[in-house]
Coordinates of C-alpha atoms in Angstrom, one line a residue:
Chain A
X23 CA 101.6 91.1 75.5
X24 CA 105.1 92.8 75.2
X25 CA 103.9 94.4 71.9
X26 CA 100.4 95.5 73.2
X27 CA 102.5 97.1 76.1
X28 CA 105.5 98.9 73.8
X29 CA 102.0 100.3 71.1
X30 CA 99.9 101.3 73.9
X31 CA 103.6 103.6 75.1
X32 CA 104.6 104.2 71.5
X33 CA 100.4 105.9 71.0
X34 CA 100.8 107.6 74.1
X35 CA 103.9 109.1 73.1
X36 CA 103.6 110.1 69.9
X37 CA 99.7 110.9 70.4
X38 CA 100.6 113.5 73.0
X39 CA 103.6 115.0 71.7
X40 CA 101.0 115.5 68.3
X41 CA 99.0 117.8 71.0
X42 CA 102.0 119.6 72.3
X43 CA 103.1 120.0 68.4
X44 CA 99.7 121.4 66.7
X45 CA 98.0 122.9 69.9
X46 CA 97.0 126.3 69.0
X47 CA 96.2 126.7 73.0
X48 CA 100.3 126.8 74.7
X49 CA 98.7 125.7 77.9
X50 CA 96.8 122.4 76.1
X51 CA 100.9 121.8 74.9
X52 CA 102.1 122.0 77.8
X53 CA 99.9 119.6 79.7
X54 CA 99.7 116.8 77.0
X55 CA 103.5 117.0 77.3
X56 CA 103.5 115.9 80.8
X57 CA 101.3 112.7 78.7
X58 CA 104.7 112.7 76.2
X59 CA 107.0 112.1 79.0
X60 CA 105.0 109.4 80.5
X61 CA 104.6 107.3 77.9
X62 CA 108.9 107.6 76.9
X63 CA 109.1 106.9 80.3
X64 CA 107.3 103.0 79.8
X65 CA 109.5 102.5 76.7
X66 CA 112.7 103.0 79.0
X67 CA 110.8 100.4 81.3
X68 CA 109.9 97.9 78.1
X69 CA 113.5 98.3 77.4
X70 CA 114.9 97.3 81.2
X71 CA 116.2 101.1 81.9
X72 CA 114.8 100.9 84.7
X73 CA 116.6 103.4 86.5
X74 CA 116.2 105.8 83.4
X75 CA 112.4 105.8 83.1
X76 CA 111.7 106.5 86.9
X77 CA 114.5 109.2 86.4
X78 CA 112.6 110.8 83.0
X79 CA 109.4 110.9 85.1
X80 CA 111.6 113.0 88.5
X81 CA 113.3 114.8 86.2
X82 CA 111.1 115.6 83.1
X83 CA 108.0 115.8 84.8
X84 CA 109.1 117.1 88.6
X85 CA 111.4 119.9 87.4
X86 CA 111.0 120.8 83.3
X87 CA 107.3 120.2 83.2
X88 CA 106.7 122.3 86.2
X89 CA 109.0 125.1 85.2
X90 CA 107.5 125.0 81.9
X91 CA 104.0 125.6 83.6
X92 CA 105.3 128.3 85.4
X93 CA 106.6 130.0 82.9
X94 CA 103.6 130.2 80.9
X95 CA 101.3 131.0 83.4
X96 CA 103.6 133.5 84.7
X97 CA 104.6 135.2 81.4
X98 CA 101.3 135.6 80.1
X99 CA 98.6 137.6 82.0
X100 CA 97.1 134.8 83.5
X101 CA 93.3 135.2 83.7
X102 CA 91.0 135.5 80.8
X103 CA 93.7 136.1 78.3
X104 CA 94.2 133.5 75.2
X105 CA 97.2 132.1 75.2
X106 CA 98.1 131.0 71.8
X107 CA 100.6 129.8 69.5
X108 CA 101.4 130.9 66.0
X109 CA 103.1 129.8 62.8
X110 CA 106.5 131.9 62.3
X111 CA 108.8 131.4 59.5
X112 CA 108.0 128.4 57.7
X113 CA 110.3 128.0 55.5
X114 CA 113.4 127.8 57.7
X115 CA 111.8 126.0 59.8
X116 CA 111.1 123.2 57.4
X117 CA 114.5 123.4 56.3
X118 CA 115.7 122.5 59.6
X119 CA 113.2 120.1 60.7
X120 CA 114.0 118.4 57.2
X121 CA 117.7 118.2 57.9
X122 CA 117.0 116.9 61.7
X123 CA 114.9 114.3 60.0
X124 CA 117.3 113.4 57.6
X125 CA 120.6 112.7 60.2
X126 CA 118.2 111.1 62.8
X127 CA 116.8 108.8 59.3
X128 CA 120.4 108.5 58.5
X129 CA 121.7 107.7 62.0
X130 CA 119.1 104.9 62.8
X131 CA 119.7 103.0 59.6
X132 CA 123.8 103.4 59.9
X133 CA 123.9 102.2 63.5
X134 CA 124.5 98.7 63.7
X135 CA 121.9 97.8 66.6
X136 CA 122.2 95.3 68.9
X137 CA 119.5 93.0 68.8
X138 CA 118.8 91.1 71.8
X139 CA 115.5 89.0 72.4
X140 CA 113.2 90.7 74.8
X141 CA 112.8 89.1 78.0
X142 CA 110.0 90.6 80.8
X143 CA 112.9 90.0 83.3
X144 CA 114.1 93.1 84.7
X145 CA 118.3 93.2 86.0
X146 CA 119.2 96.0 88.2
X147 CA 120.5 99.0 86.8
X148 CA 121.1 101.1 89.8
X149 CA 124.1 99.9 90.9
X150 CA 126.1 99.2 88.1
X151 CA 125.5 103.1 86.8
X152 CA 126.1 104.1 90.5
X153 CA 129.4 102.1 89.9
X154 CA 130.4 103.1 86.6
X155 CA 129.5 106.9 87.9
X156 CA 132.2 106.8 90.3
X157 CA 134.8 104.8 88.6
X158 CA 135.0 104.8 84.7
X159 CA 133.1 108.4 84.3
X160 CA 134.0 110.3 87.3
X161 CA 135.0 112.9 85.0
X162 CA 131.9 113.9 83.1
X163 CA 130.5 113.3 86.5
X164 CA 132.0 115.5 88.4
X165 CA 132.0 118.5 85.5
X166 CA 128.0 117.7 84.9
X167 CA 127.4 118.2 88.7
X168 CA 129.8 121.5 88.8
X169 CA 127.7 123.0 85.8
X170 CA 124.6 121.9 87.8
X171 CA 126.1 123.8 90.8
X172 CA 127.3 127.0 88.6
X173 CA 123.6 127.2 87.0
X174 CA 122.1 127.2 90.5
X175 CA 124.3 129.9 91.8
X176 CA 123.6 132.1 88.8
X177 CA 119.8 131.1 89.3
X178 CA 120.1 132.4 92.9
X179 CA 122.3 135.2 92.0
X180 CA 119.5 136.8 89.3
X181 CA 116.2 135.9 91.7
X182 CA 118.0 138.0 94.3
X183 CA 117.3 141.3 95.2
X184 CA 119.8 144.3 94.7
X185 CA 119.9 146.3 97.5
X186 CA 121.8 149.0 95.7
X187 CA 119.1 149.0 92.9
X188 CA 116.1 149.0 95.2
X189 CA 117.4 153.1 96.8
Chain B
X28 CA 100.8 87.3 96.7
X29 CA 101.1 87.3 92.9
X30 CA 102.1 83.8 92.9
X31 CA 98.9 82.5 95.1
X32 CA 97.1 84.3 92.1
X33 CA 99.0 83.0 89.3
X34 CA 98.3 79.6 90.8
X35 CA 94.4 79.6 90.2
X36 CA 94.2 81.8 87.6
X37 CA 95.5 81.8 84.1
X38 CA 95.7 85.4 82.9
X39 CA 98.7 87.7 84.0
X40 CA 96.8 90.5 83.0
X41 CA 93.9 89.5 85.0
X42 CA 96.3 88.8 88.2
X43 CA 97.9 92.1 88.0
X44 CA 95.1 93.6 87.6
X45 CA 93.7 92.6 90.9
X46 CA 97.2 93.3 92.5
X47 CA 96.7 96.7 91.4
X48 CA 93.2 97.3 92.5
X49 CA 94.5 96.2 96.2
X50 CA 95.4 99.3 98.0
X51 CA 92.4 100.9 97.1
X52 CA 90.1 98.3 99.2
X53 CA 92.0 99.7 101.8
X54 CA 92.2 103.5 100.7
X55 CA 88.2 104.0 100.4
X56 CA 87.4 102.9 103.7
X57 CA 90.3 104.6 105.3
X58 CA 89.5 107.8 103.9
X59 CA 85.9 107.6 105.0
X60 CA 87.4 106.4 108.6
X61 CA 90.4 109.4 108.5
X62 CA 88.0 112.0 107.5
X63 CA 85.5 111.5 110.6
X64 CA 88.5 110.6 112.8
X65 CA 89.7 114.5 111.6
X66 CA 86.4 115.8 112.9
X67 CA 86.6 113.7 116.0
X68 CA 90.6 114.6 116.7
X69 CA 90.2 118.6 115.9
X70 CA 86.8 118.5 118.2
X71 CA 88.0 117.1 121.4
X72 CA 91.0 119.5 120.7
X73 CA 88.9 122.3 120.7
X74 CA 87.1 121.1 123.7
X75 CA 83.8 120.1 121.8
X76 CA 82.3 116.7 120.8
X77 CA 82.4 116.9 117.2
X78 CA 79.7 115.0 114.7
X79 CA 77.1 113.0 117.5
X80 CA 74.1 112.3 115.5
X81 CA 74.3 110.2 112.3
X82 CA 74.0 107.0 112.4
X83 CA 74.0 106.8 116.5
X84 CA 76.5 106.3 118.5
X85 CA 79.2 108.9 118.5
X86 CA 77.8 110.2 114.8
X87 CA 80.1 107.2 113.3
X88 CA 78.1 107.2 110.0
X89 CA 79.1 111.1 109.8
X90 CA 81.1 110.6 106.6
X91 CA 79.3 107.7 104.9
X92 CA 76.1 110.3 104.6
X93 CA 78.4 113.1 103.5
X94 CA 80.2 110.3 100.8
X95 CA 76.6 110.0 99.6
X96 CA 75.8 113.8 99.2
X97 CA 78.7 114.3 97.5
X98 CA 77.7 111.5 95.0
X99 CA 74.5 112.9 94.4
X100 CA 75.6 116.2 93.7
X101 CA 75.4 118.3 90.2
X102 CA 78.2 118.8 89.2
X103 CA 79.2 122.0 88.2
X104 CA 81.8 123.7 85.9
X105 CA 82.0 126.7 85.7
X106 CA 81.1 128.9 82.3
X107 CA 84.9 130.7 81.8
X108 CA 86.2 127.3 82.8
X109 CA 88.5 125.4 80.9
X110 CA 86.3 122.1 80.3
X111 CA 88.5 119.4 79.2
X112 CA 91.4 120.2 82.0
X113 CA 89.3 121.0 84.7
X114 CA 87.3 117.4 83.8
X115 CA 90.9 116.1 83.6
X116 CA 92.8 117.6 86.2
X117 CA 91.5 114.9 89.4
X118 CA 92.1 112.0 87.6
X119 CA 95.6 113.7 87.1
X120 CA 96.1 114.4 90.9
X121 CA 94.7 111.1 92.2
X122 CA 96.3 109.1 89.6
X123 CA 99.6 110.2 90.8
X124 CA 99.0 110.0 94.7
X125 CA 97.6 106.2 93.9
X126 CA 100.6 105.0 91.8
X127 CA 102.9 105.8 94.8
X128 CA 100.9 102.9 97.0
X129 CA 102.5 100.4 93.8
X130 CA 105.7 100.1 95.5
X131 CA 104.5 100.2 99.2
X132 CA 104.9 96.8 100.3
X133 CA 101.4 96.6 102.9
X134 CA 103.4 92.8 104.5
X135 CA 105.8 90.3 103.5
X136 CA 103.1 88.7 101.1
X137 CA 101.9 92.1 99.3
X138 CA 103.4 94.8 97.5
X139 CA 102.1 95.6 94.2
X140 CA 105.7 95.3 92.2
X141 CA 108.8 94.5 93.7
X142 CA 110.7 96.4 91.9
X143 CA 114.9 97.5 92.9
X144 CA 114.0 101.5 92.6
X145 CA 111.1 101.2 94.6
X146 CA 111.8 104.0 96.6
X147 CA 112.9 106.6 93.9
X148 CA 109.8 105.7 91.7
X149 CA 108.2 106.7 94.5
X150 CA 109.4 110.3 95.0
X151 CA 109.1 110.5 90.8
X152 CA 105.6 109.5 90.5
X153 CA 104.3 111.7 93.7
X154 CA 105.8 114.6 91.1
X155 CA 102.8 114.0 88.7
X156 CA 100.7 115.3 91.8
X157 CA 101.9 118.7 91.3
X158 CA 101.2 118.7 87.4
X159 CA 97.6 117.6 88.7
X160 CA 97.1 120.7 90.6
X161 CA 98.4 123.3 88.2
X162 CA 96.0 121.9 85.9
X163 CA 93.4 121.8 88.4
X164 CA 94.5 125.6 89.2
X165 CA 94.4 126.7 86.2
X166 CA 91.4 125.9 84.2
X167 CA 89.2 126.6 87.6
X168 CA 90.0 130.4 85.7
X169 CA 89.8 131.5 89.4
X170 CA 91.7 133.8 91.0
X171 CA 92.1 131.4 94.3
X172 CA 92.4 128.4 92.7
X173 CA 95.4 129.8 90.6
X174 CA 97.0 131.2 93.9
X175 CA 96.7 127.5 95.8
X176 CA 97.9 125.8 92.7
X177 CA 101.2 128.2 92.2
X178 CA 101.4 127.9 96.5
X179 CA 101.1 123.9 96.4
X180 CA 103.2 123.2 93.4
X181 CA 106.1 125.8 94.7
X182 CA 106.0 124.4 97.9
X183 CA 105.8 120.9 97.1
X184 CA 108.8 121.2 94.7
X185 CA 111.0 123.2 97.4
X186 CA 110.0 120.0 100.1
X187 CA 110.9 117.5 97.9
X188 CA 114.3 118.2 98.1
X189 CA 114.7 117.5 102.0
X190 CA 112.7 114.7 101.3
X191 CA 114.5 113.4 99.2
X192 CA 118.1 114.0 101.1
X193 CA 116.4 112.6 104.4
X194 CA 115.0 109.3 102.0
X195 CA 118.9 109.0 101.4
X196 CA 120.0 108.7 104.8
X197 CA 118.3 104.9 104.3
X198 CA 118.9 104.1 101.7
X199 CA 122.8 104.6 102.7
X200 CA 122.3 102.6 105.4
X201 CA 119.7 99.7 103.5
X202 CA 122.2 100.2 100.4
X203 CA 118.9 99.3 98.6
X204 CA 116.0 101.3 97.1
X205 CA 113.7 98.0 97.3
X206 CA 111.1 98.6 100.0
X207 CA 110.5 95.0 100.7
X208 CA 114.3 94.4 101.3
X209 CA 114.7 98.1 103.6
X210 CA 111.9 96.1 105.7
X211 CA 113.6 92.8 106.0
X212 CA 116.9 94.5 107.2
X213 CA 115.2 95.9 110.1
X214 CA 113.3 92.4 111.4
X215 CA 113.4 91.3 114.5
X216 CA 112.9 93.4 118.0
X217 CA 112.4 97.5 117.5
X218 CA 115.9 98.2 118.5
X219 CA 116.4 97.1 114.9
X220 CA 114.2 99.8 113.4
X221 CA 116.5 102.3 111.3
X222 CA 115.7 105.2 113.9
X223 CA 117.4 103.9 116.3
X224 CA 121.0 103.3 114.0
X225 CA 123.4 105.8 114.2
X226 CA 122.2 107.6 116.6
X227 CA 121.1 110.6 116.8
X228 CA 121.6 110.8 112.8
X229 CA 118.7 108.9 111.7
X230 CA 116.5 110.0 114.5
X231 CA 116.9 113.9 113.0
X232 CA 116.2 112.5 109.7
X233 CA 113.3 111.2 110.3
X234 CA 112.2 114.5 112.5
X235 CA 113.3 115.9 108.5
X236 CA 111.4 113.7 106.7
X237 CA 108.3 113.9 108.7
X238 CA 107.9 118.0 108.4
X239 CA 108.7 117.9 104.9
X240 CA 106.4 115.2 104.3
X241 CA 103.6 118.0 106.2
X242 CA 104.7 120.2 103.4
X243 CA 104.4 117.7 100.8
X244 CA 100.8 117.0 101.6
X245 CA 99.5 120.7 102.1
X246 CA 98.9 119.7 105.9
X247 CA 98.8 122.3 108.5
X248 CA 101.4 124.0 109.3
X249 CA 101.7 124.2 105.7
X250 CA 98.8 124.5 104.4
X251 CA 99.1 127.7 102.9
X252 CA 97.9 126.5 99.5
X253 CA 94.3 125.9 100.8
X254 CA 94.3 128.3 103.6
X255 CA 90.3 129.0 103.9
X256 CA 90.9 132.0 105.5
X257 CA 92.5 133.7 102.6
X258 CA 92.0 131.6 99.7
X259 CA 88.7 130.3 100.3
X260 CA 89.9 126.6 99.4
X261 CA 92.6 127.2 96.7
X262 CA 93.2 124.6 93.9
X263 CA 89.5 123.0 94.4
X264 CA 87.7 125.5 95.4
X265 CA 85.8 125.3 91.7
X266 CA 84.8 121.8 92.0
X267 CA 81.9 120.2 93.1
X268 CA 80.1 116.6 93.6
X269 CA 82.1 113.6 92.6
X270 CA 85.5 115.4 91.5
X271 CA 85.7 117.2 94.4
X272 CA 85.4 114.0 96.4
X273 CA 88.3 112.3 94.3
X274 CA 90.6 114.9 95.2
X275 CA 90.0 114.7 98.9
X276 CA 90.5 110.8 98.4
X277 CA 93.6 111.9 96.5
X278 CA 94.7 114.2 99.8
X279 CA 94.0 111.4 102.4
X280 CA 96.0 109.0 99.8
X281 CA 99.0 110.6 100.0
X282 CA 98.8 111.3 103.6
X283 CA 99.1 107.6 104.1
X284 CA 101.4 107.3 101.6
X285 CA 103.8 109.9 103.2
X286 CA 103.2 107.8 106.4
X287 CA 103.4 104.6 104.8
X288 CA 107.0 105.6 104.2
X289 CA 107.8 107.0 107.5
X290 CA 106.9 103.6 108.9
X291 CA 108.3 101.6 106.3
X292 CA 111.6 103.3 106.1
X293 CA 112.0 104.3 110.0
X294 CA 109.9 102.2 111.7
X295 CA 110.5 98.4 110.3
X296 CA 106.9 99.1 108.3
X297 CA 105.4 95.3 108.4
X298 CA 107.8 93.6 111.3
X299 CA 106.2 93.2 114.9
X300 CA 108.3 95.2 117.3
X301 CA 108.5 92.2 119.2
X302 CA 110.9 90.0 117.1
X303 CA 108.8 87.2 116.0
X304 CA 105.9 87.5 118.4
X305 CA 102.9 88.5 116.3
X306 CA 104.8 88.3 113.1
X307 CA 104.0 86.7 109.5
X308 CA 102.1 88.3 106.5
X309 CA 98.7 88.7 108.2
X310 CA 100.1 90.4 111.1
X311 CA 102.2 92.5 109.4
X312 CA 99.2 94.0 107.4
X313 CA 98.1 94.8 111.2
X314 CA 101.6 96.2 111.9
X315 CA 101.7 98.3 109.0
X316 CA 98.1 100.1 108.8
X317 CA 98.4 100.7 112.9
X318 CA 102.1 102.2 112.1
X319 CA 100.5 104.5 109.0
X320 CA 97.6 105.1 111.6
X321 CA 99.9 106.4 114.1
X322 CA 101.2 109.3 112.1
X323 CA 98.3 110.1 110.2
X324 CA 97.0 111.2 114.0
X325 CA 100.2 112.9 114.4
X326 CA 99.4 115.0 111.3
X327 CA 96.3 115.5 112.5
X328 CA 97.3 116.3 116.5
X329 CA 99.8 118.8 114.8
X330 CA 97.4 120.5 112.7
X331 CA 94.9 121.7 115.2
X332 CA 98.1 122.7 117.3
X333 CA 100.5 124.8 115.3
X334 CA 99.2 127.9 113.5
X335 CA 100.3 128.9 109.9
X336 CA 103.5 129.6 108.4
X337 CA 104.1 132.6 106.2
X338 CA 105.4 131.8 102.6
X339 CA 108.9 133.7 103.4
X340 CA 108.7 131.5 106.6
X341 CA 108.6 128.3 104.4
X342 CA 110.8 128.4 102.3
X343 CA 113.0 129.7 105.3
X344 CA 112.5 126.9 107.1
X345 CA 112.9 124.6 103.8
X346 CA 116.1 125.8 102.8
X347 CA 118.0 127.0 105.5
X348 CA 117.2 124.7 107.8
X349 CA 115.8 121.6 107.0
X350 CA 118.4 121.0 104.3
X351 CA 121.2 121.8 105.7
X352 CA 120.8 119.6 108.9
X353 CA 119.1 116.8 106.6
X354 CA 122.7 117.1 104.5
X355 CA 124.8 116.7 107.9
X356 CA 122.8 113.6 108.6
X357 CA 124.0 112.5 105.4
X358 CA 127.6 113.2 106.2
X359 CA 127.4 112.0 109.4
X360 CA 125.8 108.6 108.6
X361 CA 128.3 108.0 105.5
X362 CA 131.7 108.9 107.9
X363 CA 130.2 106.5 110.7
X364 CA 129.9 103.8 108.6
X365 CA 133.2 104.2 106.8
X366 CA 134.3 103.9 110.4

């Protein structure tokens, strides 16, 4: 049943993220990748990140999804315009996506995984990453929040009106 | 639950499928029952009576005949539409407001998984809702529809954030995400209930919590995204028949999910005010539903008294107020019990 779970995810995923990929329609993409995120979000689950997957869905979907969505509907004139994608510069693109391909190839058959029998029992997550947060990486912790914090400022500092420009 | 299943029958699959299919014997009939006692509520309001004829006494079979219009009906896209979203985009919105009820814990005996995040899946999954409507929004390819879907998805995203700070003050105090476990710390007589801790810190976090909750289900005073005055009936205004009766079973679903929550995280959810006095599994169903109950009529009761906000006024009152005070709850509650 495990592997009818982790093929039903792994179709989901890669089925979608096909859509999003060869889509000529931009809008089609960017719903079937809310599909994408879903389904890597029940692979973290199959593989007891508990915490992870339920943070992939508030994260991915809540925030990036949304903001995608807005910016394409918002970019584009909304109504009764196609929205399409197009195919630039094929051969650099190849190029890189060939290269990607090749260290991601490289990386999974170098990495010396650690293999440890499935089990459908699930150990809490949450407070150990709460715990290592605030002790062994309270570093990258603190500096990932501060960017966070710097972003939103700047955010908040473009949206806002000039007064001076406005006269 | 799950284990008085697993006892008779064989097949996990089978037993979780029957888990899952559990809250929705209870959100079908609910729905019917919330949707006339809207009518009923907003009529004597207004100083009128309200449905009186169907079905005989007091109109009670008001909704039931309007459940099977909508049934029968054509169902209409419309020709500029775009067909495969705008077929997709209910199952979308009441896909996510249903998966939400997974991690609600209805007594001690039932709640659909029992997992530690319970409450943060939760506030994730109810995010799908918002992907639901822009879909819905935006293949209507109208005008209206596009305006309530941008409206509901901007303000559910801006009230999800005091939400989710007014959620923390629990869970500080629970130091668990696991509904079933929030509930069992609050047993006993209602002094125990969280509202009452810390006083008056939890007390204005639940005041939080409740008006963002409002937000979060388009309920008047912010219902700004279906506003029939302006907007005709924004995201759905393009759907007809059976899909337009799945996202009004999607709206009432997450109004009792937002007020499953309150009552479960505020209000000791299952437990018997009365310490044990009425207690155990079957009475705690009773305990729950009549708790939900309770503040679905206060939605309602506050919908047919306040009038609209503005959008400036919303995100106003989102950001510069509700968040603020919903972060000095947090501070509060976190020096207290370092205390």
């Amino acid at each position: 049943m495990y592997d009818l779970i982790f093929y039903f995810f792994a179709l989901i995923t890669l089925g979608s993220g096909a859509v999003v990929v060869f889509s000529k329609n931009i809008i089609y993409s960017a719903f079937s990748l809310l599909f994408t995120f879903f389904g890597v979000a029940g692979i973290y689950v199959l593989l007891n990140a508990d915490f992870l997957a339920v943070t992939q869905l508030l994260i991915y979907v809540g925030g990036i999804l949304v903001l995608l969505l807005f910016g394409v509907m918002l970019t584009n004139k909304v109504i009764d315009v196609e929205l399409k994608t197009g195919t630039l510069q094929t051969v650099p693109a190849s190029m890189i996506v060939a290269a990607t391909a090749g260290v991601l190839c490289g990386v999974f058959y170098i990495t010396d995984w650690r293999i440890v029998p499935s089990t459908m029992e699930m150990n809490a997550t949450t407070a150990e990453l709460g715990n290592m947060f605030m002790t062994t990486w309270l570093l990258p912790f603190e500096i990932a929040s501060v960017v966070l914090l710097v972003a939103l400022v700047g955010a908040a500092m473009i949206a806002r009106k000039d007064k001076s420009m406005q006269n | 639950m799950d284990q008085i299943l697993k006892s008779f029958l064989d097949n996990e699959i089978l037993v979780y499928t029957i888990m899952a299919f559990v809250p929705l014997l209870w959100i079908v009939p609910y729905a019917l029952f919330a949707v006339y006692l809207e009518r009923k509520v907003s009529a004597h309001m207004q100083d009128r009576l309200g449905p009186m004829y169907t079905g005989g006494w007091h109109g009670w079979a008001q909704t039931i005949a309007d459940i099977l219009k909508l049934i029968q009906k054509e169902d209409i896209v419309p020709a500029a539409a775009d067909k495969k979203l705008h077929l997709l985009a209910p199952y979308v919105v009441f896909i996510g407001s249903y998966a939400a009820f997974a991690t609600i814990p209805f007594s001690s005996a039932y709640i659909g998984s029992n997992i530690n995040i319970g409450l943060f899946y939760i506030i994730a999954v109810s995010s799908v809702v918002v992907a639901g409507l822009l879909m819905a929004g935006w293949s209507s390819n109208n005008k209206w529809s596009l305006f309530g879907a941008m409206r509901s998805a901007a303000q559910i995203i801006s009230y999800e954030i005091p939400t989710a700070i007014a959620i923390l003050v629990v869970v500080m105090i629970a130091g668990s995400l696991n509904l079933q476990e929030i509930n069992q710390q609050q047993s006993g007589w209602f002094w125990n209930w969280f509202v009452f801790k810390y006083p008056p810190f939890v007390l204005v976090a639940f005041l939080i919590y409740f008006v963002a909750s409002l937000a979060e289900t388009n309920r008047t005073p912010f219902d700004i995204p279906e506003a029939e005055s302006e907007l005709v009936a924004g995201y759905h205004t393009e759907y007809s028949g059976m899909k337009f009766a799945l996202f009004f079973l999607a709206e009432y679903a997450n109004m009792f999910a937002v007020s499953a929550i309150a009552a479960t995280l505020f209000f000791g959810g299952w437990n018997s005010p009365f310490g044990d006095f009425l207690g155990g599994p079957i009475w705690g169903v009773f305990w729950f539903l009549s708790k939900g109950m309770f503040f679905i009529f206060l939605q309602m009761w506050l919908r047919w008294t306040l009038p609209r906000l503005r959008v400036d006024q919303l995100m106003y009152v989102s950001w510069k107020v509700l968040i603020p005070w919903a972060f000095a709850c947090v501070v509060g509650v976190g020096l207290w019990t370092l205390l």
